[in-house]
Coordinates of C-alpha atoms in Angstrom, one line a residue:
M1116 CA 0.0 0.0 0.0
T1117 CA 3.0 2.3 0.7
E1118 CA 4.1 2.2 -2.9
R1119 CA 0.6 3.1 -4.1
V1120 CA 0.4 6.0 -1.7
N1121 CA 3.9 7.2 -2.6
L1122 CA 3.1 7.0 -6.3
G1123 CA -0.1 9.0 -5.9
Q1124 CA 1.6 11.6 -3.7
R1125 CA 4.4 12.0 -6.2
L1126 CA 1.9 12.5 -9.0
L1127 CA 0.1 15.1 -6.8
E1128 CA 3.4 16.9 -6.1
L1129 CA 4.1 17.0 -9.8
G1130 CA 0.7 18.5 -10.5
I1131 CA -0.2 15.7 -12.9
V1132 CA -3.3 14.5 -11.1
T1133 CA -5.7 15.9 -8.5
E1134 CA -6.8 14.6 -5.1
D1135 CA -10.2 13.7 -6.5
Q1136 CA -8.7 11.7 -9.3
I1137 CA -6.5 9.8 -6.9
Q1138 CA -9.6 9.0 -4.8
D1139 CA -11.5 7.8 -7.9
A1140 CA -8.6 5.5 -8.8
L1141 CA -8.4 4.1 -5.3
R1142 CA -12.1 3.3 -5.3
E1143 CA -11.6 1.6 -8.7
Q1144 CA -8.7 -0.3 -7.2
T1145 CA -10.8 -1.9 -4.6
K1146 CA -12.9 -3.5 -7.4
T1147 CA -10.2 -4.4 -9.9
R1148 CA -7.1 -4.9 -7.8
E1149 CA -5.0 -3.3 -10.5
K1150 CA -2.0 -1.1 -9.9
L1151 CA -2.7 2.5 -9.1
G1152 CA -0.7 3.7 -12.1
T1153 CA -2.5 1.4 -14.4
I1154 CA -5.9 2.7 -13.3
L1155 CA -4.9 6.3 -13.5
T1156 CA -3.7 5.7 -17.1
R1157 CA -6.8 3.8 -18.1
L1158 CA -9.0 6.6 -16.7
G1159 CA -7.1 9.1 -18.7
Y1160 CA -5.9 11.1 -15.7
C1161 CA -2.2 10.8 -16.7
S1162 CA 0.0 9.1 -19.2
E1163 CA 2.1 6.0 -18.8
E1164 CA 5.2 8.2 -19.1
D1165 CA 3.9 10.3 -16.2
V1166 CA 3.6 7.2 -14.1
G1167 CA 7.0 5.9 -15.1
R1168 CA 8.7 9.2 -14.2
A1169 CA 7.0 9.4 -10.8
M1170 CA 7.9 5.7 -10.1
A1171 CA 11.5 6.3 -11.0
T1172 CA 11.7 9.4 -8.7
N1173 CA 10.2 7.4 -5.8
L1174 CA 12.7 4.5 -6.3
G1175 CA 15.7 6.7 -6.9
L1176 CA 16.2 5.3 -10.4
G1177 CA 16.6 6.7 -13.9
F1178 CA 13.8 7.0 -16.4
I1179 CA 14.3 6.7 -20.1
S1180 CA 12.2 6.6 -23.3
L1181 CA 13.1 3.6 -25.4
N1182 CA 11.6 5.5 -28.4
N1183 CA 14.3 8.2 -28.0
Q1184 CA 17.2 6.1 -26.7
G1185 CA 16.6 2.8 -28.6
V1186 CA 17.9 -0.6 -27.7
N1187 CA 21.3 -2.0 -28.5
M1188 CA 20.5 -5.4 -29.9
N1189 CA 24.0 -6.7 -29.1
V1190 CA 23.3 -5.9 -25.5
A1191 CA 19.8 -7.3 -25.6
N1192 CA 21.1 -10.6 -26.9
M1193 CA 22.8 -11.2 -23.6
V1194 CA 19.5 -12.7 -22.5
T1195 CA 17.3 -15.2 -24.2
P1196 CA 13.8 -14.2 -25.6
D1197 CA 12.2 -16.5 -23.1
F1198 CA 14.0 -14.9 -20.2
A1199 CA 13.1 -11.4 -21.4
Q1200 CA 9.4 -12.3 -21.8
K1201 CA 9.1 -14.3 -18.5
N1202 CA 10.8 -11.6 -16.4
K1203 CA 9.5 -8.6 -18.4
L1204 CA 12.9 -7.0 -18.8
L1205 CA 15.4 -6.1 -21.5
P1206 CA 19.0 -5.0 -21.3
V1207 CA 19.4 -1.8 -23.3
S1208 CA 23.0 -0.5 -22.8
I1209 CA 26.4 -1.0 -21.1
E1210 CA 28.3 2.0 -19.6
D1211 CA 31.2 2.1 -17.2
G1212 CA 30.9 -1.6 -16.4
W1213 CA 27.1 -1.2 -15.6
L1214 CA 24.4 -3.1 -17.5
S1215 CA 21.3 -0.9 -17.8
V1216 CA 18.2 -3.0 -17.8
A1217 CA 14.6 -1.8 -18.6
M1218 CA 12.4 -3.5 -16.1
Q1219 CA 8.7 -3.6 -15.4
N1220 CA 9.4 -4.3 -11.8
P1221 CA 12.7 -2.6 -10.8
N1222 CA 12.4 -4.2 -7.3
D1223 CA 12.7 -7.7 -8.7
I1224 CA 15.9 -8.7 -6.8
V1225 CA 15.9 -12.3 -8.0
S1226 CA 15.9 -11.3 -11.7
I1227 CA 18.6 -8.7 -11.0
D1228 CA 20.8 -11.3 -9.3
N1229 CA 20.2 -13.8 -12.1
L1230 CA 21.2 -11.2 -14.7
A1231 CA 24.4 -10.4 -12.9
L1232 CA 25.3 -14.0 -12.8
M1233 CA 24.4 -14.6 -16.5
T1234 CA 26.2 -11.5 -17.9
G1235 CA 29.0 -10.8 -15.4
Y1236 CA 28.0 -7.2 -15.2
S1237 CA 26.7 -5.1 -12.3
V1238 CA 23.0 -4.5 -13.1
R1239 CA 21.4 -1.0 -13.0
P1240 CA 17.6 -1.2 -13.2
I1241 CA 15.9 1.6 -15.1
V1242 CA 12.2 2.5 -15.4
V1243 CA 10.4 2.8 -18.8
S1244 CA 6.7 3.0 -19.7
D1245 CA 5.0 -0.4 -19.8
V1246 CA 3.8 0.1 -23.4
E1247 CA 7.3 0.8 -24.6
L1248 CA 8.8 -2.1 -22.7
R1249 CA 6.2 -4.5 -24.1
A1250 CA 6.9 -3.3 -27.6
A1251 CA 10.6 -3.5 -27.2
I1252 CA 10.5 -7.1 -25.9
E1253 CA 8.1 -8.1 -28.7
Q1254 CA 10.5 -6.7 -31.3
F1255 CA 13.4 -8.4 -29.6
V1256 CA 11.6 -11.8 -29.6
N1257 CA 10.6 -11.4 -33.3
M1258 CA 14.1 -10.5 -34.4
S1259 CA 15.7 -13.3 -32.4
S1260 CA 13.3 -16.0 -33.7
N1261 CA 14.0 -15.1 -37.3
V1262 CA 17.7 -16.0 -36.9
V1263 CA 18.6 -19.2 -38.9
E1264 CA 22.1 -20.3 -39.8
K1265 CA 22.3 -19.0 -43.3
E1266 CA 25.4 -21.1 -44.2
E1267 CA 23.8 -24.3 -43.0
E1268 CA 22.8 -26.7 -45.8
P1269 CA 19.1 -27.0 -46.0
D1270 CA 17.5 -30.3 -45.0
N1271 CA 15.4 -31.3 -48.0
S1272 CA 13.5 -34.1 -46.1
V1273 CA 9.8 -33.7 -45.9
V1274 CA 8.4 -33.3 -42.4
E1275 CA 5.0 -34.8 -41.6
A1276 CA 2.4 -32.2 -40.8
E1277 CA 0.3 -33.9 -38.1
S1278 CA 0.6 -30.9 -35.8
F1279 CA 2.1 -27.4 -35.7
T1280 CA 4.9 -27.0 -33.1
S1281 CA 7.0 -24.1 -32.0
G1282 CA 10.1 -25.8 -33.4
G1283 CA 12.6 -28.0 -31.6
D1284 CA 16.3 -28.8 -32.0
E1285 CA 15.5 -32.1 -33.7
E1286 CA 13.6 -30.3 -36.6
S1287 CA 15.3 -29.2 -39.8
P1288 CA 16.2 -25.5 -40.2
A1289 CA 13.4 -25.1 -42.7
V1290 CA 10.8 -26.4 -40.4
R1291 CA 12.0 -24.2 -37.5
F1292 CA 12.1 -21.2 -39.9
V1293 CA 8.5 -21.7 -41.2
N1294 CA 7.1 -22.3 -37.7
Q1295 CA 8.9 -19.2 -36.3
I1296 CA 7.6 -17.1 -39.2
I1297 CA 4.0 -18.2 -38.7
A1298 CA 4.3 -17.6 -34.9
N1299 CA 5.7 -14.1 -35.6
A1300 CA 2.9 -13.4 -38.0
V1301 CA 0.3 -14.3 -35.3
R1302 CA 2.1 -12.1 -32.8
T1303 CA 2.1 -9.1 -35.1
G1304 CA -1.5 -9.5 -36.3
S1305 CA -0.4 -10.1 -39.9
S1306 CA -3.1 -11.0 -42.4
D1307 CA -0.7 -12.5 -45.0
I1308 CA 2.8 -14.0 -45.2
H1309 CA 4.8 -13.8 -48.4
F1310 CA 7.8 -16.2 -49.1
E1311 CA 9.5 -14.7 -52.2
P1312 CA 12.6 -16.2 -53.7
Q1313 CA 15.0 -13.7 -55.2
E1314 CA 18.3 -14.3 -57.1
K1315 CA 20.4 -14.8 -53.9
T1316 CA 17.9 -14.5 -51.0
L1317 CA 14.6 -15.7 -49.8
R1318 CA 12.6 -12.6 -48.7
V1319 CA 9.8 -12.8 -46.2
R1320 CA 7.2 -10.1 -45.9
F1321 CA 4.2 -9.6 -43.6
R1322 CA 1.1 -7.7 -44.5
I1323 CA 0.2 -5.7 -41.4
D1324 CA -2.8 -3.3 -41.4
G1325 CA -2.9 -3.6 -45.2
V1326 CA 0.8 -2.7 -45.8
L1327 CA 3.6 -5.1 -46.6
H1328 CA 6.7 -5.1 -44.3
E1329 CA 9.9 -7.1 -44.9
V1330 CA 10.7 -9.1 -41.8
A1331 CA 13.4 -11.5 -42.8
Q1332 CA 15.9 -12.5 -45.4
Q1333 CA 17.6 -15.9 -45.7
S1334 CA 19.9 -17.7 -48.1
V1335 CA 17.9 -18.8 -51.2
R1336 CA 19.3 -22.3 -50.5
I1337 CA 16.7 -22.8 -47.8
H1338 CA 13.9 -22.0 -50.2
P1339 CA 13.3 -25.6 -51.6
S1340 CA 13.0 -26.9 -48.0
V1341 CA 10.7 -24.1 -47.0
T1342 CA 8.5 -24.7 -50.0
S1343 CA 8.3 -28.4 -49.3
R1344 CA 7.4 -27.7 -45.6
V1345 CA 4.6 -25.3 -46.5
K1346 CA 3.2 -27.6 -49.3
V1347 CA 3.1 -30.5 -46.9
M1348 CA 1.2 -28.4 -44.4
G1349 CA -1.3 -27.5 -47.0
G1350 CA -1.8 -30.9 -48.5
M1351 CA -0.3 -29.8 -51.9
D1352 CA 1.8 -31.7 -54.4
I1353 CA 5.5 -31.1 -53.6
A1354 CA 6.7 -32.6 -56.9
E1355 CA 4.6 -30.1 -59.1
K1356 CA 6.5 -26.8 -59.4
R1357 CA 5.3 -25.6 -62.8
V1358 CA 1.7 -24.6 -62.2
P1359 CA 0.0 -22.7 -59.4
Q1360 CA -1.5 -24.7 -56.5
D1361 CA -3.9 -24.0 -53.6
G1362 CA -3.9 -25.6 -50.2
R1363 CA -5.2 -25.2 -46.6
A1364 CA -3.7 -25.8 -43.2
T1365 CA -4.8 -25.4 -39.6
V1366 CA -2.5 -24.4 -36.8
R1367 CA -3.0 -23.7 -33.1
L1368 CA -1.0 -21.0 -31.4
S1369 CA -1.6 -19.2 -28.0
D1370 CA -4.9 -21.1 -27.5
K1371 CA -6.2 -19.8 -30.8
T1372 CA -6.8 -21.7 -34.0
Y1373 CA -5.9 -20.3 -37.4
D1374 CA -6.9 -21.4 -40.8
I1375 CA -4.2 -20.8 -43.4
R1376 CA -5.0 -20.5 -47.1
I1377 CA -1.9 -21.3 -49.1
A1378 CA -1.2 -20.3 -52.7
S1379 CA 1.9 -21.2 -54.7
L1380 CA 2.9 -19.3 -57.9
P1381 CA 5.8 -20.2 -60.1
S1382 CA 8.3 -17.4 -60.6
V1383 CA 11.7 -17.1 -62.4
Y1384 CA 13.6 -17.9 -59.1
G1385 CA 11.3 -20.5 -57.8
E1386 CA 7.8 -20.8 -56.3
K1387 CA 6.4 -17.8 -54.5
L1388 CA 4.2 -18.8 -51.5
T1389 CA 1.4 -16.6 -50.0
L1390 CA -0.2 -17.6 -46.8
R1391 CA -3.5 -15.9 -45.8
M1392 CA -4.0 -16.1 -42.0
L1393 CA -7.5 -16.4 -40.7
E1394 CA -8.3 -16.7 -37.0
R1395 CA -11.0 -19.2 -36.3
S1396 CA -12.8 -17.3 -33.7
N1397 CA -16.2 -17.4 -32.0
R1398 CA -15.9 -13.7 -31.2
V1399 CA -18.0 -11.6 -33.6
I1400 CA -17.7 -7.8 -33.9
T1401 CA -21.0 -6.1 -33.2
M1402 CA -22.6 -3.5 -35.3
P1403 CA -21.7 -0.6 -32.9
Q1404 CA -18.1 -1.6 -33.0
L1405 CA -17.9 -1.3 -36.8
G1406 CA -17.6 2.5 -36.5
F1407 CA -20.5 3.6 -38.7
P1408 CA -21.4 7.3 -38.3
T1409 CA -24.6 7.6 -36.4
D1410 CA -26.9 8.5 -39.3
Q1411 CA -25.5 5.7 -41.5
Y1412 CA -25.7 3.2 -38.7
E1413 CA -29.4 3.9 -38.2
R1414 CA -30.1 3.6 -42.0
F1415 CA -28.1 0.4 -42.2
T1416 CA -29.7 -1.3 -39.2
K1417 CA -33.1 -0.4 -40.7
A1418 CA -32.1 -2.1 -44.0
I1419 CA -30.9 -5.3 -42.4
R1420 CA -34.1 -5.7 -40.4
M1421 CA -36.2 -5.8 -43.6
P1422 CA -38.1 -9.1 -44.0
Y1423 CA -36.7 -9.7 -47.5
G1424 CA -34.4 -8.2 -50.1
F1425 CA -30.8 -8.1 -51.3
I1426 CA -28.0 -6.3 -49.4
L1427 CA -24.5 -6.0 -50.9
V1428 CA -21.2 -5.2 -49.2
T1429 CA -18.5 -4.2 -51.7
G1430 CA -14.8 -3.4 -51.7
P1431 CA -11.4 -4.9 -52.6
T1432 CA -9.9 -8.0 -50.9
G1433 CA -9.0 -7.3 -47.3
S1434 CA -11.3 -4.3 -46.9
G1435 CA -13.3 -5.9 -44.0
K1436 CA -16.4 -7.1 -46.0
S1437 CA -16.7 -10.4 -44.1
T1438 CA -16.5 -8.6 -40.8
T1439 CA -19.4 -6.3 -41.8
L1440 CA -21.4 -9.4 -42.9
Y1441 CA -20.8 -11.2 -39.6
A1442 CA -21.8 -8.2 -37.6
S1443 CA -24.9 -7.8 -39.6
L1444 CA -25.9 -11.5 -39.1
A1445 CA -25.2 -11.2 -35.4
E1446 CA -27.6 -8.2 -35.3
V1447 CA -30.5 -10.1 -36.9
N1448 CA -29.7 -13.5 -35.3
S1449 CA -32.6 -14.8 -33.2
E1450 CA -34.3 -18.1 -32.3
D1451 CA -37.2 -17.5 -34.7
R1452 CA -35.0 -17.1 -37.8
N1453 CA -33.3 -19.8 -39.8
I1454 CA -30.0 -18.3 -41.0
I1455 CA -27.8 -20.3 -43.4
T1456 CA -24.4 -19.1 -44.8
L1457 CA -22.2 -20.2 -47.7
E1458 CA -18.6 -19.3 -47.0
D1459 CA -15.1 -20.0 -48.4
P1460 CA -13.7 -20.4 -45.8
V1461 CA -15.8 -20.2 -42.6
E1462 CA -13.8 -17.6 -40.7
R1463 CA -15.8 -17.3 -37.5
R1464 CA -18.2 -19.7 -35.9
M1465 CA -21.5 -18.2 -34.9
A1466 CA -23.9 -19.8 -32.4
G1467 CA -27.4 -20.3 -33.9
V1468 CA -26.2 -19.9 -37.5
N1469 CA -25.9 -22.8 -40.0
Q1470 CA -22.6 -22.3 -41.7
I1471 CA -21.6 -24.2 -44.8
Q1472 CA -18.0 -24.6 -46.1
M1473 CA -17.5 -24.5 -49.8
N1474 CA -15.7 -27.3 -51.5
A1475 CA -15.1 -26.8 -55.2
R1476 CA -13.4 -30.2 -55.6
A1477 CA -16.5 -32.0 -54.3
G1478 CA -18.8 -29.9 -56.5
M1479 CA -20.0 -27.6 -53.6
T1480 CA -19.9 -24.2 -55.2
F1481 CA -21.7 -21.0 -54.2
A1482 CA -24.3 -21.6 -57.0
S1483 CA -24.9 -25.2 -56.3
G1484 CA -25.0 -24.6 -52.5
L1485 CA -27.4 -21.7 -52.8
R1486 CA -29.7 -23.8 -54.9
S1487 CA -29.7 -26.5 -52.2
I1488 CA -30.1 -24.3 -49.1
L1489 CA -33.2 -22.6 -50.6
R1490 CA -34.9 -26.0 -50.1
S1491 CA -34.0 -25.9 -46.4
D1492 CA -36.5 -23.2 -45.4
P1493 CA -34.1 -20.3 -44.7
D1494 CA -35.2 -16.9 -43.6
I1495 CA -31.8 -15.2 -44.1
V1496 CA -29.1 -16.3 -46.5
M1497 CA -25.5 -15.1 -46.6
V1498 CA -23.5 -15.9 -49.7
G1499 CA -19.8 -15.3 -49.2
E1500 CA -19.1 -13.8 -52.6
I1501 CA -20.9 -13.4 -55.9
R1502 CA -18.4 -14.5 -58.5
D1503 CA -20.6 -15.4 -61.6
E1504 CA -23.9 -14.8 -63.3
E1505 CA -25.4 -18.0 -62.0
T1506 CA -24.8 -17.2 -58.3
A1507 CA -26.0 -13.6 -58.8
K1508 CA -29.3 -14.6 -60.4
I1509 CA -30.0 -17.3 -57.8
A1510 CA -29.3 -14.8 -55.0
I1511 CA -31.5 -12.1 -56.4
E1512 CA -34.3 -14.6 -57.1
A1513 CA -34.0 -15.8 -53.5
A1514 CA -34.4 -12.2 -52.4
L1515 CA -37.5 -11.8 -54.6
T1516 CA -39.1 -14.9 -53.1
G1517 CA -39.1 -13.7 -49.5
H1518 CA -35.6 -14.2 -48.2
L1519 CA -33.2 -11.6 -46.9
V1520 CA -29.9 -12.2 -48.7
F1521 CA -26.5 -10.8 -47.8
S1522 CA -23.5 -11.0 -50.1
T1523 CA -20.3 -9.4 -51.3
L1524 CA -19.1 -8.1 -54.6
H1525 CA -15.8 -6.6 -55.9
T1526 CA -16.5 -3.0 -57.0
N1527 CA -14.8 0.3 -56.3
D1528 CA -17.8 2.0 -54.8
A1529 CA -21.5 1.5 -54.0
P1530 CA -23.1 2.9 -57.2
S1531 CA -20.8 0.7 -59.3
S1532 CA -22.4 -2.4 -57.9
V1533 CA -25.6 -1.8 -59.9
T1534 CA -23.6 -1.6 -63.1
R1535 CA -21.6 -4.6 -62.2
L1536 CA -24.7 -6.8 -61.7
G1537 CA -25.8 -5.7 -65.1
D1538 CA -22.5 -6.6 -66.6
M1539 CA -22.8 -10.1 -65.0
G1540 CA -26.1 -10.6 -66.9
V1541 CA -28.7 -9.7 -64.3
E1542 CA -31.7 -8.0 -65.8
P1543 CA -32.3 -4.4 -64.5
F1544 CA -35.9 -5.3 -63.4
L1545 CA -34.5 -8.0 -61.1
T1546 CA -31.9 -5.7 -59.6
S1547 CA -34.4 -2.8 -59.1
S1548 CA -37.0 -5.2 -57.5
S1549 CA -34.6 -6.9 -55.0
L1550 CA -31.8 -4.6 -54.1
L1551 CA -32.3 -2.8 -50.8
A1552 CA -28.9 -1.2 -50.1
V1553 CA -25.2 -1.3 -50.9
V1554 CA -22.3 -0.7 -48.5
A1555 CA -18.9 0.1 -50.0
Q1556 CA -16.0 0.1 -47.5
R1557 CA -12.2 0.5 -47.0
L1558 CA -10.0 0.0 -44.0
M1559 CA -7.8 3.0 -43.2
R1560 CA -4.8 2.8 -40.8
M1561 CA -5.2 5.0 -37.8
L1562 CA -2.3 7.3 -36.7
C1563 CA -0.4 6.2 -33.6
P1564 CA -1.7 8.4 -30.8
R1565 CA 1.8 8.4 -29.1
C1566 CA 3.8 9.8 -31.9
K1567 CA 1.6 11.5 -34.5
E1568 CA 2.8 15.0 -35.4
A1569 CA 0.5 18.0 -35.9
Y1570 CA 1.0 20.5 -38.7
V1571 CA -1.1 23.4 -40.1
M1572 CA -2.4 23.9 -43.6
S1573 CA -3.9 27.2 -44.8
R1574 CA -7.3 27.4 -46.4
E1575 CA -5.7 28.3 -49.7
Q1576 CA -3.4 25.2 -49.6
L1577 CA -6.3 22.9 -48.8
M1578 CA -8.6 24.3 -51.5
E1579 CA -5.8 24.1 -54.0
S1580 CA -5.1 20.4 -53.4
M1581 CA -8.5 19.2 -52.0
P1582 CA -11.4 21.5 -53.0
D1583 CA -13.8 19.1 -51.2
F1584 CA -12.1 19.3 -47.8
P1585 CA -14.8 20.0 -45.1
L1586 CA -13.9 23.4 -43.9
E1587 CA -16.3 25.8 -42.1
P1588 CA -16.9 29.1 -44.0
E1589 CA -15.0 31.2 -41.5
Q1590 CA -12.1 28.6 -41.1
Q1591 CA -8.9 29.9 -42.5
E1592 CA -6.6 27.0 -41.5
A1593 CA -6.8 23.4 -40.4
T1594 CA -4.6 21.4 -38.0
L1595 CA -3.8 18.0 -39.6
Y1596 CA -1.6 15.1 -38.4
K1597 CA 1.1 13.0 -40.0
A1598 CA 2.8 9.7 -39.2
K1599 CA 6.2 9.8 -37.4
G1600 CA 6.9 6.4 -36.0
C1601 CA 7.9 5.1 -32.6
L1602 CA 8.7 1.8 -30.8
T1603 CA 5.1 1.1 -29.9
C1604 CA 3.9 1.2 -33.6
N1605 CA 7.0 -0.5 -35.0
N1606 CA 8.1 2.8 -36.5
T1607 CA 5.2 2.8 -39.0
G1608 CA 3.3 5.7 -37.4
Y1609 CA 0.1 3.8 -37.4
T1610 CA -1.7 1.4 -35.0
G1611 CA -4.8 -0.5 -36.1
R1612 CA -7.4 0.2 -38.8
R1613 CA -10.9 1.5 -38.9
G1614 CA -13.6 1.3 -41.6
A1615 CA -14.7 4.1 -43.9
Y1616 CA -18.2 3.4 -45.3
E1617 CA -20.2 4.6 -48.3
F1618 CA -23.9 3.6 -47.8
L1619 CA -26.3 3.7 -50.7
V1620 CA -30.0 3.2 -50.0
V1621 CA -32.0 2.1 -53.1
S1622 CA -34.8 4.6 -53.1
D1623 CA -37.8 4.7 -55.4
Q1624 CA -36.0 7.2 -57.7
I1625 CA -32.9 5.1 -57.9
R1626 CA -35.0 2.0 -58.7
R1627 CA -36.4 3.9 -61.7
M1628 CA -32.9 4.8 -62.7
I1629 CA -31.8 1.2 -62.6
L1630 CA -34.7 0.2 -64.8
E1631 CA -33.7 3.0 -67.2
R1632 CA -30.1 1.7 -67.2
A1633 CA -28.8 5.0 -65.8
S1634 CA -25.0 5.3 -65.6
T1635 CA -23.0 4.9 -62.4
H1636 CA -22.3 8.6 -62.4
E1637 CA -25.9 9.5 -62.5
I1638 CA -26.9 7.1 -59.7
R1639 CA -24.0 8.5 -57.6
D1640 CA -25.2 12.1 -58.0
V1641 CA -28.8 11.2 -57.0
A1642 CA -27.6 9.1 -54.0
I1643 CA -25.4 12.0 -52.7
R1644 CA -28.4 14.4 -53.0
Q1645 CA -30.4 11.8 -50.9
G1646 CA -27.8 11.8 -48.1
M1647 CA -25.1 9.3 -49.2
R1648 CA -21.6 10.3 -48.2
T1649 CA -18.9 8.9 -50.5
L1650 CA -15.8 7.0 -49.3
R1651 CA -13.7 10.1 -49.9
M1652 CA -16.0 12.3 -47.8
E1653 CA -15.7 9.8 -44.9
G1654 CA -11.9 9.6 -45.4
L1655 CA -11.6 13.4 -45.3
R1656 CA -13.6 13.5 -42.0
K1657 CA -11.2 11.0 -40.4
V1658 CA -8.3 13.2 -41.6
Q1659 CA -10.0 16.3 -40.2
S1660 CA -10.5 14.7 -36.8
G1661 CA -6.9 13.6 -36.6
E1662 CA -7.6 9.9 -36.7
T1663 CA -5.6 9.3 -39.9
S1664 CA -3.3 11.2 -42.3
L1665 CA -3.7 12.6 -45.8
E1666 CA -1.1 10.1 -47.1
E1667 CA -3.3 7.2 -45.8
L1668 CA -6.4 8.7 -47.4
F1669 CA -4.6 8.9 -50.8
R1670 CA -3.3 5.3 -50.4
T1671 CA -6.7 3.8 -49.8
I1672 CA -9.3 6.0 -51.4
V1673 CA -9.2 7.6 -54.9

C-alpha cells in the first residue's frame, strides 16, 4: 500500500493528477485490484510516461524513453527471448561496467541477481513506460526468432504435418524457420505471409494493417525446403512446381486456432508462397463496433431488419467485408429465424447460424450450394461472394421470393455495384426489385496516438489540393496530423485500422434509374443528394478529426 500512496503523492506533487482523481482511482482499485498507475492511465488522468517518471523518482532510479534512446541489440542478446518475456525486462546498454536494464518491476531482486550471474556485469535497473517495454520485448523476440544459420545446408527431407509445433532442435532449419515465421505473423497480427525467392535470398514479408513489411531474409538455398514444408502443411503436391496450386492448413497457437490458405505461384527464381492467416474465432464484432457514423448506422440497421431483399457489401480484398457481414448477421440472429451461410472459408463460428464450407473439388460451389439451401426453409441467407452470373441470379431470385440475402461483390464504390450486376447478366428489373442497399468500404490505418505529429495547412493550400475538404466558411486553416513512427507502432506511425463506409439506400428514384439503365455517375449524384456520403467524404472526415493522415487517405481511397 505504501508504494501506491507514494506514487499517488508523487503525481500530486508534480501537479499531474488531482486529489479527487486519486480517490477515484483508489475506489476503482478496490474493485479491480490493478496497480494504481494502471488505473490512473486507463481513466485518462495521466500518461504511462507520467507514471514511469513518478515511479523512477520514488525509487531513486533513472527513467528513459526507449523510443528516443533505442535498444542496443547486441546488449539485448545477452539474455534469451524466453528470459526477457518471462521476467518482463530487457538489457538496453552498457556503460562504465554497468548493465542498464529496462524492467517492469525494478524491485525484482531475483531477476537482477540472475542477470548479474548470467552476464558478469553489475546491473542497474531503469524505469520505462509499460507500453514501450512490451513493444521492445516483442520486437526483440521477433528478431531473435528469425535467426537461422544461413550457411547451414538445408535439409530437404519432408516433415510430416500432423501438428504445428514451436520448433525443436530435432527439426530441420526449414521447419523451424517456417514455424517461427508463422508464430511471428500471429504475434504481429499479420493478415498475409509472403515467401518470395530472389536471385540470392529468400525474402519474407508480412502484410500488417494492409501494408507489406519485410521481416526476414535468408539464403535462397533454404527455399526448396521451406516450399516443401509449406506444401506438406497445405496438402499440396510437392513434386509439381510448374503450375499454381492452392492448399489449406490449420495451426493452433496461443490457445487460438488459425486457418491458413496457401497459394503457390511459379516465378523465375522458384515458387512464391502466399499464406493468408484467418483466425478461427467465436468472437464476432458487433454493429456498434464497426464505426458507422450515427446516421449511416441507423439507416443500415433499418435495411438489415427488412423481411426480404438483397444487401450487398463491396470493396477490394482485405477491406473488411466479411467482418461487416458477420456483424450484420449477429444483429439479426434470433431463435425464430433460420440463418444459413455459404462461406469460403468459414472464418468465424456463430452460435445459432448454420454455416456451410464451400468445397469446389467436391462440387460444392456458391451456385450449387445456394440452390440447395433454398430447399432448407431459410429466412436469411449469406453468400460469401458473388463470382458469376449464375450465383448472382439465384441470390436475387431468393431475395424476390421472400428471403433476406447478404453477399459481397468486388467493385470500387456502392453505385458501381448496380452496373456490375448488369455486366454479369442480371436484368435491370430483377436488380431494381430486389436490391435494398449497398455498402462500399475501405480499411484505413489510424495514426499512432503516441507519436503523431501536428501541422497546419492554410485554407488556400487545402482548397488548391483538395477542394472538397470539409472546412467551415470562416475557417482559415486546419490542423492535420502525419505519421512519425515510434517503438510502440513498429516505427510505422500507425496502429490498427478503422472502416470508412459509403452507404447507398436504393430509393424509389434510384429503382427507376436502374430500370432505365442509368450510368453509375448519374446514380451516384442522386444518391449524394439523398444523403449518401462517399468514401472520400468519410476519409476526409477522419483526416480532419486527426484519426488518420492525408497520405493514408490517398493510399486507400481515390
